[in-house]
Amino acid sequence: MFNPDGLELKGSTPPRDILPRAPQTVKETGLDFLFLVELLCKTLFFHGQTRLVDLVNHSRLPLGVLEPLLAFMRSEQLCEVSGRNETEATIAYTLTDVGRNRTQTFLQKSHYAGPAPVTLQTYTDAVQRQSVANMKVTKDLMAEGFKGFVLRQSTMNQLGAAMNSGRAILVYGPPGSGKTYVSEHLATLLTGNCAIPYAVLVDSEVIQLFDPLVHQPVVSSHGSSLDKGPLHDARWVECQRPVVITGGELTLSMLDLDFDPNTRFYQAPPQVKANNGLLIIDDLGRQLVSPQMLMNRWIVPLDRRVDYLALHTGTKFMVPFDVIVIFSSNIPPSTLADEAFLRRLGYKIYIGTLEEEDYRAIFEQNCTRLGIPFTEQGLRFVIDELHGKHDKPLLACIPRDLLEQIRDFTFYQGIKPELSEELLTWAWENYYTKG
């Protein structure tokens, strides 16, 4: 799973419209007082003597919230302070022997010592406020996002309308038709940013949600971390709308919480990390489990816009499913799933073979990209001789793949690349297997 490089996610909203205000008291965090004490003890256990400013940065909690927690820890002889007469920035805390012994007990429950989590209800409310369904795609935005993209206008119109629906999309067609490229490129249509919490607390269990491979922070200024004023809640990160891509490696277990028995906290599954954005399931039907089993797993989330997860303790809970799911497959829809599931897919969009005019445009684009001089004679040889005589359809991937082989071979030979019949035939025979 990854957020593909080179996808420019458009739109930005000032952070004051997205990130909540920082809590001013322990109560305003929504978290239990003793849970936060345990979190600070574990932070000191792993980091040793820690400056107050670093405790603020590690916990993502403002000074006004930490002060009563640290005062309690000192009164219980869990920690001690050094540099009392120094500035707030240089005061440091360290665990006492009592504190280290108590922390060993805390670690038996969980090793999590990262940023303080937010409550499930707070997270649910945030997802609903910044719902991907509120994002609208216009014809102009579609034209800008797919500028230079060779695609039928009718298909462009389908994709634009499908993105406005907020419902799941099935993109299907023959291998090499460009389904994956089209699906990933839909990320360029995402507008606005969203707030992503580092972690969520459910029934005293921590679920780590922020993933640097998925969530791309935007640059914003939130003021000084030791300022006691009304800052933004640092437990949240302002990010571009997420894009999660998974393919043949997807299994049913990956759609559940990932509990680490050693650290004793959870990683959120891909559909939760993708909330307020896109979840692309590439190569549907190529997974180790049957597409029918995968589709059955998606029926409730797609229909009700919520998903149900379970902790290792057996506790089940509901999370929002605010995701535009894009399924990409070479397999006909009727083979993938039954009619009941297909009805839950808002749009079924076919990406097929190219007209000659579109094939030409892609061929010329790739010649320019690879520095290979375009010639009409070379193009006609590819279409009439290679495609025509071998009865191969005009697919979007072929110009790129053939021309990249010519680039590779001519660089190896130390000669200038060109669209000669000899080089094109050599690339074609490498590309297609015999027999």
Coordinates of C-alpha atoms in Angstrom, one line a residue:
M1 CA 0.0 0.0 0.0
F2 CA 1.3 3.5 -0.9
N3 CA 0.4 6.9 -1.9
P4 CA 1.8 7.1 -5.5
D5 CA 4.5 9.7 -6.2
G6 CA 3.8 12.4 -8.6
L7 CA 0.1 12.7 -7.9
E8 CA -0.7 16.4 -7.2
L9 CA -3.7 16.5 -4.9
K10 CA -5.4 19.8 -5.4
G11 CA -7.0 22.2 -3.0
S12 CA -6.1 23.6 0.3
T13 CA -8.2 24.9 3.3
P14 CA -6.7 27.1 6.0
P15 CA -5.8 25.0 9.0
R16 CA -8.2 26.9 11.3
D17 CA -11.0 25.3 9.3
I18 CA -9.7 21.8 9.7
L19 CA -7.7 21.2 12.8
P20 CA -9.7 21.4 16.1
R21 CA -8.6 23.8 18.9
A22 CA -6.1 22.4 21.4
P23 CA -7.6 21.0 24.6
Q24 CA -7.0 23.3 27.6
T25 CA -7.6 20.7 30.3
V26 CA -7.3 17.0 30.7
K27 CA -11.1 16.7 30.5
E28 CA -11.1 18.4 27.1
T29 CA -8.8 15.7 25.7
G30 CA -11.6 13.2 26.1
L31 CA -9.1 10.8 27.6
D32 CA -8.9 9.3 31.1
F33 CA -6.5 11.0 33.5
L34 CA -4.7 7.8 34.4
F35 CA -4.4 6.7 30.8
L36 CA -2.4 9.9 30.1
V37 CA -0.3 9.3 33.2
E38 CA 0.6 5.9 31.9
L39 CA 1.4 7.4 28.5
L40 CA 3.8 10.0 30.0
C41 CA 5.5 7.3 32.1
K42 CA 6.1 5.2 29.1
T43 CA 7.5 8.2 27.2
L44 CA 9.9 8.9 30.0
F45 CA 10.8 5.2 30.2
F46 CA 11.8 5.0 26.5
H47 CA 13.4 8.4 26.3
G48 CA 15.0 8.8 29.7
Q49 CA 15.4 12.3 31.1
T50 CA 13.2 14.4 28.9
R51 CA 12.8 18.2 28.7
L52 CA 9.4 19.6 29.2
V53 CA 9.4 21.0 25.7
D54 CA 10.1 17.5 24.3
L55 CA 7.3 16.0 26.4
V56 CA 5.0 18.5 24.8
N57 CA 6.2 17.5 21.4
H58 CA 6.1 13.7 22.1
S59 CA 2.7 13.7 23.6
R60 CA 1.2 16.4 21.3
L61 CA -0.5 17.8 24.3
P62 CA -0.2 21.5 25.4
L63 CA 1.5 22.5 28.5
G64 CA -1.7 23.3 30.3
V65 CA -2.8 19.7 30.0
L66 CA 0.6 18.3 31.0
E67 CA 1.0 20.4 34.2
P68 CA -1.6 18.6 36.3
L69 CA -0.5 15.2 35.0
L70 CA 3.2 15.8 35.9
A71 CA 2.2 17.3 39.2
F72 CA 0.3 14.1 40.0
M73 CA 3.2 11.9 38.9
R74 CA 5.6 13.9 41.2
S75 CA 3.2 13.6 44.1
E76 CA 3.1 9.8 43.6
Q77 CA 6.9 9.8 43.3
L78 CA 6.7 8.4 39.8
C79 CA 9.0 11.1 38.4
E80 CA 11.3 13.8 39.5
V81 CA 12.2 17.2 38.0
S82 CA 15.5 18.8 37.4
G83 CA 16.3 22.4 36.5
R84 CA 13.5 23.9 38.5
N85 CA 14.9 27.4 38.4
E86 CA 15.5 27.3 34.7
T87 CA 13.1 28.3 32.0
E88 CA 10.2 26.1 31.0
A89 CA 12.1 25.0 27.9
T90 CA 15.0 23.6 30.0
I91 CA 13.1 21.9 32.8
A92 CA 13.5 18.1 32.5
Y93 CA 11.7 15.1 34.0
T94 CA 12.9 11.6 34.6
L95 CA 11.3 8.5 36.2
T96 CA 12.1 7.5 39.7
D97 CA 12.8 3.9 40.7
V98 CA 9.1 3.7 41.7
G99 CA 8.1 5.1 38.4
R100 CA 10.2 2.6 36.4
N101 CA 8.7 -0.3 38.4
R102 CA 5.2 1.0 37.8
T103 CA 5.9 1.6 34.1
Q104 CA 6.9 -2.1 33.7
T105 CA 3.3 -2.9 34.7
F106 CA 1.9 -0.3 32.2
L107 CA 4.0 -1.9 29.4
Q108 CA 2.3 -5.2 30.0
K109 CA -0.9 -3.6 28.7
S110 CA 0.6 -1.6 25.8
H111 CA 4.0 -0.3 24.7
Y112 CA 2.4 2.6 22.9
A113 CA 4.2 5.8 23.8
G114 CA 3.5 8.0 20.8
P115 CA 1.2 11.1 20.4
A116 CA -1.8 11.1 22.6
P117 CA -4.8 9.5 20.8
V118 CA -8.2 11.0 20.2
T119 CA -11.5 9.4 21.1
L120 CA -13.4 7.3 18.6
Q121 CA -16.4 9.7 18.7
T122 CA -14.1 12.7 18.0
Y123 CA -12.6 10.9 15.1
T124 CA -16.0 9.9 13.7
D125 CA -17.3 13.4 14.0
A126 CA -14.2 14.7 12.1
V127 CA -14.6 12.2 9.3
Q128 CA -18.2 13.2 8.8
R129 CA -17.3 16.9 8.8
Q130 CA -14.7 16.5 6.1
S131 CA -16.5 13.8 4.1
V132 CA -15.3 13.0 0.6
A133 CA -19.0 13.2 -0.4
N134 CA -18.8 16.9 0.1
M135 CA -16.1 17.2 -2.5
K136 CA -17.5 18.1 -6.0
V137 CA -15.8 17.5 -9.3
T138 CA -16.7 19.8 -12.2
K139 CA -16.1 19.5 -15.9
D140 CA -13.3 22.1 -15.7
L141 CA -11.6 20.3 -12.8
M142 CA -11.8 17.1 -14.7
A143 CA -10.2 18.7 -17.8
E144 CA -7.4 20.2 -15.7
G145 CA -6.8 17.0 -13.8
F146 CA -6.6 14.9 -16.9
K147 CA -4.9 17.5 -19.1
G148 CA -2.7 15.7 -21.7
F149 CA -4.5 12.4 -20.8
V150 CA -5.7 10.4 -23.9
L151 CA -9.2 9.2 -22.9
R152 CA -12.6 9.3 -24.6
Q153 CA -14.7 12.2 -23.5
S154 CA -17.6 9.9 -22.7
T155 CA -15.4 8.0 -20.3
M156 CA -14.1 11.3 -18.8
N157 CA -17.7 12.3 -18.2
Q158 CA -18.5 8.9 -16.5
L159 CA -15.4 9.3 -14.2
G160 CA -16.3 12.8 -13.2
A161 CA -19.9 11.9 -12.4
A162 CA -18.7 8.8 -10.5
M163 CA -16.4 10.9 -8.3
N164 CA -19.3 13.2 -7.4
S165 CA -21.4 10.2 -6.3
G166 CA -19.1 9.2 -3.5
R167 CA -20.0 5.6 -4.3
A168 CA -17.8 2.7 -5.3
I169 CA -16.5 2.6 -8.9
L170 CA -15.6 -0.5 -11.0
V171 CA -13.1 0.2 -13.7
Y172 CA -12.8 -2.9 -15.9
G173 CA -11.5 -3.9 -19.3
P174 CA -8.7 -5.9 -21.0
P175 CA -5.1 -6.1 -19.6
G176 CA -3.0 -3.2 -20.8
S177 CA -6.0 -0.8 -21.5
G178 CA -4.8 1.7 -18.8
K179 CA -7.3 0.9 -16.0
T180 CA -4.7 1.2 -13.2
Y181 CA -3.3 4.4 -14.6
V182 CA -6.8 5.9 -15.0
S183 CA -7.7 4.8 -11.5
E184 CA -4.6 6.2 -9.8
H185 CA -5.0 9.4 -11.8
L186 CA -8.4 10.1 -10.2
A187 CA -6.4 11.2 -7.2
T188 CA -5.7 14.5 -9.1
L189 CA -9.4 15.3 -8.7
L190 CA -9.3 15.3 -4.9
T191 CA -9.8 18.7 -3.4
G192 CA -9.4 20.1 0.0
N193 CA -7.4 18.8 3.0
C194 CA -8.4 16.8 6.0
A195 CA -7.4 16.3 9.6
I196 CA -5.9 12.9 10.4
P197 CA -5.2 11.9 14.1
Y198 CA -2.0 10.1 15.0
A199 CA -4.0 7.5 16.9
V200 CA -7.5 6.6 18.1
L201 CA -8.5 5.2 21.5
V202 CA -11.2 2.5 21.6
D203 CA -12.0 0.8 24.9
S204 CA -8.5 1.8 26.4
E205 CA -6.8 0.2 23.3
V206 CA -4.7 2.4 21.0
I207 CA -5.1 2.1 17.2
Q208 CA -2.4 3.9 15.3
L209 CA -3.9 5.6 12.3
F210 CA -1.5 8.1 10.8
D211 CA 0.7 6.5 8.2
P212 CA 3.5 8.5 6.6
L213 CA 3.3 6.3 3.5
V214 CA -0.4 7.2 3.0
H215 CA -0.9 10.6 4.7
Q216 CA 0.9 13.5 3.2
P217 CA 1.0 16.5 5.6
V218 CA 0.6 20.0 4.3
V219 CA 2.8 22.8 5.6
S220 CA 1.0 25.0 8.1
S221 CA 2.0 27.2 11.0
H222 CA 0.5 26.2 14.4
G223 CA 2.5 28.5 16.7
S224 CA 4.8 27.7 19.5
S225 CA 4.4 24.3 21.2
L226 CA 4.9 25.7 24.7
D227 CA 2.4 28.6 24.2
K228 CA -0.5 28.2 26.6
G229 CA -2.8 30.0 24.2
P230 CA -5.6 28.4 22.0
L231 CA -3.5 26.4 19.5
H232 CA -4.6 23.8 17.1
D233 CA -4.8 20.3 18.6
A234 CA -1.4 18.8 17.7
R235 CA -2.8 15.3 18.0
W236 CA -4.1 15.9 14.5
V237 CA -2.2 16.4 11.3
E238 CA -3.5 18.5 8.4
C239 CA -3.0 16.3 5.3
Q240 CA -4.0 16.0 1.7
R241 CA -6.9 13.6 1.1
P242 CA -5.4 10.1 1.4
V243 CA -5.0 7.6 -1.5
V244 CA -4.4 4.0 -0.5
I245 CA -3.6 1.4 -3.2
T246 CA -3.5 -2.3 -2.8
G247 CA -3.5 -5.1 -5.2
G248 CA -2.9 -8.8 -5.5
E249 CA -1.4 -8.9 -1.9
L250 CA -4.8 -8.0 -0.4
T251 CA -6.2 -10.6 2.0
L252 CA -9.3 -10.6 4.2
S253 CA -7.2 -10.4 7.3
M254 CA -5.7 -7.1 6.0
L255 CA -9.1 -5.5 6.3
D256 CA -9.2 -6.1 10.0
L257 CA -7.2 -4.4 12.8
D258 CA -3.6 -5.5 12.9
F259 CA -2.7 -6.3 16.5
D260 CA 1.0 -6.7 17.4
P261 CA 1.2 -9.1 20.4
N262 CA 4.7 -7.7 21.2
T263 CA 3.9 -4.0 21.3
R264 CA 0.2 -4.6 22.2
F265 CA -1.4 -1.9 20.1
Y266 CA -3.0 -1.8 16.7
Q267 CA -2.5 -0.6 13.2
A268 CA -5.6 0.6 11.3
P269 CA -6.6 -1.3 8.2
P270 CA -6.3 0.3 4.8
Q271 CA -10.0 1.3 4.5
V272 CA -9.7 3.3 7.7
K273 CA -6.4 5.0 6.6
A274 CA -8.2 5.9 3.4
N275 CA -11.2 7.6 5.1
N276 CA -12.0 11.0 3.4
G277 CA -10.1 9.8 0.3
L278 CA -9.6 7.0 -2.2
L279 CA -9.1 3.3 -1.8
I280 CA -8.0 1.7 -5.0
I281 CA -8.2 -2.1 -5.2
D282 CA -6.1 -3.0 -8.2
D283 CA -6.1 -6.3 -10.1
L284 CA -9.4 -7.4 -8.4
G285 CA -9.6 -11.2 -8.9
R286 CA -5.9 -11.8 -8.6
Q287 CA -5.9 -12.0 -4.8
L288 CA -5.2 -15.2 -2.9
V289 CA -8.9 -15.2 -1.8
S290 CA -11.8 -15.4 -4.3
P291 CA -13.3 -12.1 -5.5
Q292 CA -16.6 -13.2 -4.2
M293 CA -15.2 -13.5 -0.6
L294 CA -13.7 -10.0 -0.9
M295 CA -16.9 -8.6 -2.3
N296 CA -18.9 -10.1 0.5
R297 CA -16.6 -8.3 3.0
W298 CA -17.4 -5.0 1.3
I299 CA -21.2 -5.2 1.1
V300 CA -22.0 -3.7 4.5
P301 CA -19.4 -0.8 4.3
L302 CA -20.5 0.1 0.8
D303 CA -24.2 0.0 1.6
R304 CA -24.2 1.7 5.1
R305 CA -21.0 3.8 4.9
V306 CA -19.8 2.2 8.2
D307 CA -17.5 -0.7 8.9
Y308 CA -17.3 -3.0 11.9
L309 CA -14.0 -3.9 13.5
A310 CA -13.1 -6.0 16.6
L311 CA -10.4 -5.8 19.2
H312 CA -8.5 -8.8 20.3
T313 CA -10.5 -8.7 23.5
G314 CA -13.6 -9.4 21.4
T315 CA -15.0 -5.9 21.7
K316 CA -16.7 -4.8 18.4
F317 CA -17.1 -1.2 17.4
M318 CA -18.2 0.8 14.4
V319 CA -16.0 3.2 12.4
P320 CA -17.0 5.5 9.5
F321 CA -16.4 4.3 6.0
D322 CA -16.1 7.6 4.1
V323 CA -14.2 6.3 1.1
I324 CA -14.5 6.2 -2.6
V325 CA -13.5 2.7 -3.4
I326 CA -12.2 2.1 -6.9
F327 CA -12.1 -1.5 -8.1
S328 CA -9.9 -2.2 -11.1
S329 CA -10.2 -5.6 -12.8
N330 CA -9.5 -7.5 -16.0
I331 CA -12.4 -9.8 -15.2
P332 CA -16.0 -9.2 -16.5
P333 CA -18.2 -7.8 -13.7
S334 CA -20.7 -10.7 -14.0
T335 CA -17.8 -13.1 -13.1
L336 CA -16.6 -11.0 -10.2
A337 CA -19.7 -10.8 -8.1
D338 CA -23.4 -11.4 -8.0
E339 CA -26.1 -8.9 -8.9
A340 CA -26.7 -7.9 -5.3
F341 CA -23.1 -6.6 -4.9
L342 CA -23.0 -5.1 -8.4
R343 CA -26.0 -2.9 -7.5
R344 CA -23.9 -1.4 -4.7
L345 CA -21.3 -0.2 -7.2
G346 CA -22.4 3.2 -8.3
Y347 CA -20.6 3.1 -11.6
K348 CA -19.2 0.3 -13.9
I349 CA -16.8 2.0 -16.3
Y350 CA -15.3 0.1 -19.2
I351 CA -11.8 1.0 -20.4
G352 CA -11.2 -0.8 -23.7
T353 CA -9.1 -0.8 -26.8
L354 CA -8.1 2.5 -28.5
E355 CA -9.2 4.1 -31.7
E356 CA -6.3 4.7 -34.1
E357 CA -6.4 8.4 -33.4
D358 CA -5.9 7.9 -29.6
Y359 CA -3.2 5.3 -30.2
R360 CA -1.3 7.9 -32.3
A361 CA -1.6 10.5 -29.6
I362 CA -0.2 8.2 -27.0
F363 CA 2.6 7.0 -29.3
E364 CA 3.6 10.6 -30.0
Q365 CA 3.5 11.6 -26.3
N366 CA 5.9 8.7 -25.5
C367 CA 8.2 9.6 -28.3
T368 CA 8.5 13.1 -26.9
R369 CA 9.0 11.8 -23.4
L370 CA 11.7 9.3 -24.4
G371 CA 13.5 11.6 -26.8
I372 CA 12.8 9.3 -29.9
P373 CA 12.1 11.3 -33.1
F374 CA 8.5 10.5 -34.2
T375 CA 7.9 9.5 -37.8
E376 CA 4.7 8.7 -39.6
Q377 CA 6.4 5.8 -41.3
G378 CA 7.3 4.2 -38.0
L379 CA 3.8 4.6 -36.6
R380 CA 2.3 3.1 -39.7
F381 CA 4.6 0.1 -39.5
V382 CA 3.6 -0.5 -35.9
I383 CA -0.2 -0.2 -36.6
D384 CA -0.4 -1.9 -40.0
E385 CA 2.4 -4.5 -39.9
L386 CA 2.9 -5.4 -36.2
H387 CA -0.6 -5.0 -34.9
G388 CA -2.4 -5.8 -38.1
K389 CA -0.5 -8.9 -39.1
H390 CA -0.4 -10.3 -35.6
D391 CA -4.0 -9.4 -34.9
K392 CA -3.1 -7.5 -31.6
P393 CA -5.5 -4.8 -30.3
L394 CA -4.5 -1.2 -29.9
L395 CA -3.9 -0.9 -26.2
A396 CA -2.8 2.1 -24.2
C397 CA 0.3 0.4 -22.7
I398 CA 1.9 -0.8 -25.9
P399 CA 3.4 2.5 -27.3
R400 CA 5.1 3.1 -23.9
D401 CA 6.4 -0.4 -23.6
L402 CA 7.7 -0.7 -27.2
L403 CA 9.4 2.7 -27.2
E404 CA 11.0 2.1 -23.8
Q405 CA 12.6 -1.1 -25.1
I406 CA 14.0 0.9 -28.1
R407 CA 15.4 3.5 -25.7
D408 CA 17.0 0.7 -23.5
F409 CA 18.5 -1.1 -26.5
T410 CA 19.9 1.9 -28.3
F411 CA 21.5 3.2 -25.1
Y412 CA 23.1 -0.2 -24.6
Q413 CA 24.4 -0.1 -28.2
G414 CA 25.5 3.5 -28.1
I415 CA 23.4 4.5 -31.0
K416 CA 20.7 7.1 -31.5
P417 CA 17.1 5.9 -31.0
E418 CA 14.8 5.8 -34.0
L419 CA 11.6 4.3 -35.3
S420 CA 13.3 1.9 -37.7
E421 CA 11.5 -1.3 -38.8
E422 CA 14.4 -3.3 -37.4
L423 CA 14.3 -1.7 -33.9
L424 CA 10.5 -1.8 -33.8
T425 CA 10.4 -5.5 -34.7
W426 CA 13.1 -6.3 -32.2
A427 CA 11.1 -4.6 -29.4
W428 CA 7.8 -6.3 -30.6
E429 CA 9.4 -9.7 -30.5
N430 CA 10.7 -9.0 -27.0
Y431 CA 7.3 -7.8 -25.8
Y432 CA 5.2 -10.7 -27.1
T433 CA 6.0 -14.3 -26.3
K434 CA 6.1 -16.8 -29.2
G435 CA 3.6 -19.7 -29.4

